[in-house]
Amino acid sequence: MLKKQIENILPFVEKPARYTGGEFNSVVKDKNRVDIRFAFCFADVYEIGMSHLGMKILYHLLNEREDTWCERVFAPWVDMEDKMREAGIPLFALESMEAVKDFDFLGFTLQYEMCYSNIVNMLDLAGVPLLAADRGEGDPFVVMGGPCAYSAESIAPFADFFQLGEGEEMMNECMDCYREWKEKKLPRAEFLKMVSKIPGVYVPSFYNVDYNEDGSVKSITPINDEVPKTVKKRVIEDLDKVYYPDRIVVPFIEIVHDRIMLEVFRGCIRGCRFCQAGMIYRPVREKNASTLLDCAQKLIDNTGYNEISLSSLSTSDYRQLPELSEKLLEITEDKKVSLSLPSLRLDSFSMDLMNKVNKVRKSSLTFAPEAGTQRMRDVINKGITEDDLMNSSRMAFEGGYSSIKLYFMMGLPYETVEDVCGIADLSKKVVRQYFSVPKEKRSPGLRVTTSVSSFVPKAFTPFQWARQNTMEELREKQQALKECMDDKRVKYNYHEAPISVLEGVFARGDRRLADVLICAHKKGIRFDGWSQFFSMEKWNEAFAECGLDPAFYTRERSFDEILPWDMIDVGVRKDFLISEAKKAEQGIVTPNCREKCSACGANCYKGGVCYE
Amino acid sequence: MSKYRIKYSQDDKVKYISHLDFLRTVNRVFARSKLPLKFSNGFNPHTIMTIGLPLSVGITSVCDVLDIELTEPMDTAYMKEILNSNSPEGIRILGVKNAEGLPPLFGIDSAIYTARFDSDKEIDIDRFIAEESITIEKKSKRGMKEVNIKDFIRSMKVIPADDTMYAVEMHLNAGNFSNIKPELVIATLAQYSGASFCNIAVNREKIFFEDGQEVF
């Protein structure tokens, strides 16, 4: 029995509780009483996957169905995987401890490109044919979704189909469709035809992609007239009416985000030009404070968690924040639950709010100016000025905070060395703000930490045509910045350049990269997101063996080039992205959605901020 | 003051969680049960809970105990029911009683364990039991120390094995004064016999106070 085999290897691996399930609110059903078995797979370790809100929602949504049992699957850590392979144990699901190859669906969520090698590895460990084309009757269907799914051509040949956009409605429609297919006992190919009729479902094998001699896409052709030319992402029109779990799985071991997450709205009004989330989640749709309070109450009661966090791309943009926070504080104080408020813009309201929330310890505050000069911030449409940052940091220092973290990017389009060195200037100005606050008013122990990541152009953003900086350029800029960082009171962190380049390749990749993924898998590549395992040398070998050049994918593209993801429609139109790209070049800012509509196209969804 | 003593079991499903994980888990069980918990004063209020004898990772138990303080008296039958319905499957509440006047849990001094295991060769457990002295390296607060493991073993006997080749029952020192981990005894037995064990399952069966009274 598989369960017994698993139990035998558990004493020899790190953190065995990653693999044993049994957590409170996890769902165990009688497998003989369900029609559909769904393995929700997250291609990273338990502690990371369990922190993912989308999985929490869809896990419980699927398990609300009497005909379906959804179980969780995470990437086994390397020690566990090695033991599993040694003992011939296939990838299994946590709830039943049964092999996922016997399930009806394997669903993968694509949260970041660096998990693709793990997906291939998990399929292999599961004993499921890697490529959709090689799967036959009796094999599970592999479905993928999540933010990377809109431009996931490099992983597309591994998927039978994709769900594009928000899954709460689409997932149920797909399960209903599957049941119908199963009852009629139709061949495998028929299911793909049936499911492709559901809006938001993209079946990659229904599109032929041809390439020009230079490697760019020549054409994307639906295989027949029944297949739509483009597939449009799904959104939930009314977030107050959509399913949200009132209970979530409470892990035994500590996970990365070990708390209740209360999703206050989806989307972002800001329209920063580098930000994929800001485009693909449009339009902004808020939940009502009363819906959220009801939800918070139930989740606290049903989980016993002592921490709750608001979740959104920019909490300060939630219009009912004052009333929500006031009432939420009443609940949390009563129940001895702590409240955390990420992504707040610092103003007098939020300062006051934070003081109410953190009665005790003033932890550090984080600001994300993203770029060092005003010119650059205008290029990326980050609507904050140096004055804003100076006012905010002064307010923070006067309010008793002494530790500030600053987030920046380098390698942005139209960036010069002066812009990069501007990061150092700005950091030093924050230090000066601290010393301009009278000694008796400020807290001792100033700490300014400046973290600089490398910009990766993403699909469906105004920078999707931009050239990504090479490793050499990034290293030069990092070096230049290091030299300007001559103030010892600023701690400077930067990310490794090679991993950003690889992320960039897969973020704007085409289907030919599937060969590279298979080749990389054969070389034992896995857990690329973990620096101790990432090996650019091995990846370079894989590219070379497949006759592909990473630089091809990070090059600049022209506006009229066919992009590998042109069969996907996210609502935001290409002509809007082009106009934004042109405005970026001239450093012209675009107002946010609430100041003025810029006609991006997301109003086709008939809801949210477009109709406020 | 309302202090209650709770007896509970931990099975295979929870045997790999650490003591800290267990504390967090139990605090969440109490929170979900909405009992009138007493909290400590101070900046980080926490429940006032004492775990009788922390359980090592990998071991199951049918006899563990903890004390918890409430702000008002509660019906013990109700407590048992509500705690069970809010506990993960691997933790079962076996009994609840008022702890007023009961000996404090720090007085725990021994426990009985059973261990079942397979061996790659035949072994003579009786010979191990009959030994006067077996010296081992034991981790103490001041680094590794040589001790006679037999000083920690009050009694040990072979019991009928079910699924495995061997099974033993052992009564060991446990608690704040003198403590030995049952898995160390089993590892010593393997080493002594020149054998290698697998499918080891250790279960804590009973916990005693110094006077020989069972703790619950």
Coordinates of N, CA and C in Angstrom, one line a residue, chain A residues 7-8 10-11 16-17 20-22 24 250-254 258 301-305 335-336 360, chain B residues 12-14 16-17 21 24-25 27-28 31-32 34 39 43 45 85-91 199:
Chain A
E7 N 4.8 6.2 4.8 CA 5.1 6.3 6.2 C 6.5 5.7 6.5
N8 N 6.9 4.8 5.7 CA 8.3 4.2 6.0 C 9.4 5.2 5.7
L10 N 9.1 8.7 5.8 CA 8.9 9.9 6.5 C 9.9 10.2 7.6
P11 N 10.3 9.1 8.4 CA 11.2 9.4 9.5 C 12.6 9.9 9.0
P16 N 8.6 16.2 8.1 CA 7.7 15.2 7.6 C 6.2 15.7 7.6
A17 N 5.9 16.6 8.5 CA 4.6 17.1 8.5 C 4.1 17.8 7.3
T20 N 1.9 14.9 5.6 CA 1.0 14.0 6.3 C -0.4 14.5 6.3
G21 N -0.7 15.7 5.9 CA -2.1 16.2 5.9 C -2.7 16.2 7.3
G22 N -4.0 15.9 7.3 CA -4.7 15.8 8.6 C -5.0 17.1 9.4
F24 N -6.7 20.7 10.5 CA -8.0 21.1 10.8 C -8.6 21.8 9.6
V250 N -6.0 24.8 8.5 CA -5.1 25.4 9.5 C -3.9 24.5 9.7
P251 N -2.8 24.9 9.1 CA -1.6 24.0 9.1 C -1.0 23.8 10.5
F252 N -0.4 22.6 10.7 CA 0.3 22.3 11.9 C 1.6 23.1 12.0
I253 N 2.4 23.0 10.9 CA 3.7 23.7 10.9 C 3.5 25.1 10.4
E254 N 4.5 25.9 10.7 CA 4.4 27.3 10.4 C 4.6 27.5 8.9
D258 N 1.1 32.8 7.7 CA 0.4 31.9 8.6 C -0.7 32.7 9.3
D301 N -13.6 32.5 13.9 CA -14.2 31.5 14.6 C -13.9 30.1 14.2
N302 N -13.8 29.9 12.9 CA -13.6 28.6 12.3 C -12.1 28.1 12.2
T303 N -11.2 29.0 12.4 CA -9.8 28.6 12.3 C -9.0 28.7 13.6
G304 N -9.4 29.7 14.5 CA -8.6 29.9 15.7 C -7.3 30.6 15.4
Y305 N -7.2 31.1 14.2 CA -6.0 32.0 13.9 C -6.0 33.2 14.8
K335 N -11.1 39.5 20.4 CA -10.7 38.1 20.3 C -9.2 37.9 20.4
K336 N -8.5 39.0 20.8 CA -7.1 38.9 20.9 C -6.4 38.5 19.6
V360 N 2.2 48.2 20.5 CA 3.4 47.9 21.2 C 4.7 48.2 20.4
Chain B
D12 N -0.8 8.9 14.7 CA 0.2 9.0 13.6 C 0.1 10.3 12.8
K13 N -1.2 10.8 12.7 CA -1.4 12.0 11.8 C -0.7 13.3 12.4
V14 N -0.4 13.3 13.7 CA 0.2 14.4 14.3 C 1.6 14.1 14.9
Y16 N 4.5 13.9 13.7 CA 5.6 14.6 13.2 C 5.6 16.1 13.5
I17 N 4.7 16.6 14.2 CA 4.7 18.0 14.6 C 5.6 18.2 15.8
D21 N 4.9 23.5 17.3 CA 3.7 23.3 16.5 C 2.5 22.8 17.3
R24 N 1.0 25.7 19.3 CA 0.2 26.6 18.4 C -1.1 25.9 18.1
T25 N -1.0 24.6 17.7 CA -2.2 23.9 17.3 C -3.3 23.8 18.5
N27 N -3.5 25.9 21.0 CA -4.1 27.2 21.3 C -5.2 27.5 20.3
R28 N -5.0 27.1 19.1 CA -6.1 27.3 18.1 C -7.3 26.4 18.4
A31 N -9.1 28.4 20.9 CA -9.7 29.6 20.4 C -11.0 29.2 19.6
R32 N -10.9 28.1 18.8 CA -12.1 27.7 18.1 C -13.3 27.3 19.0
K34 N -14.0 28.5 21.7 CA -14.6 29.7 22.4 C -14.8 29.5 23.9
F39 N -6.0 34.9 29.9 CA -4.8 35.3 29.2 C -3.8 36.0 30.2
F43 N 2.3 42.6 27.1 CA 2.2 43.1 25.7 C 1.8 42.0 24.7
P45 N -0.3 38.9 25.1 CA -1.1 38.1 25.9 C -1.2 36.6 25.4
S85 N -14.7 18.5 19.0 CA -15.2 18.8 17.7 C -14.3 19.9 17.1
N86 N -13.4 20.5 17.8 CA -12.6 21.6 17.2 C -11.1 21.1 17.1
S87 N -10.9 19.8 17.4 CA -9.5 19.3 17.3 C -9.3 18.7 15.9
P88 N -8.1 18.8 15.4 CA -7.8 18.0 14.2 C -7.9 16.5 14.5
E89 N -8.1 15.8 13.5 CA -8.3 14.3 13.6 C -7.3 13.6 14.5
G90 N -6.1 14.0 14.4 CA -5.0 13.3 15.0 C -4.9 13.5 16.5
I91 N -5.7 14.5 17.0 CA -5.7 14.8 18.5 C -7.1 14.5 19.0
N199 N 10.6 0.3 10.7 CA 9.1 0.3 11.0 C 9.0 0.5 12.5

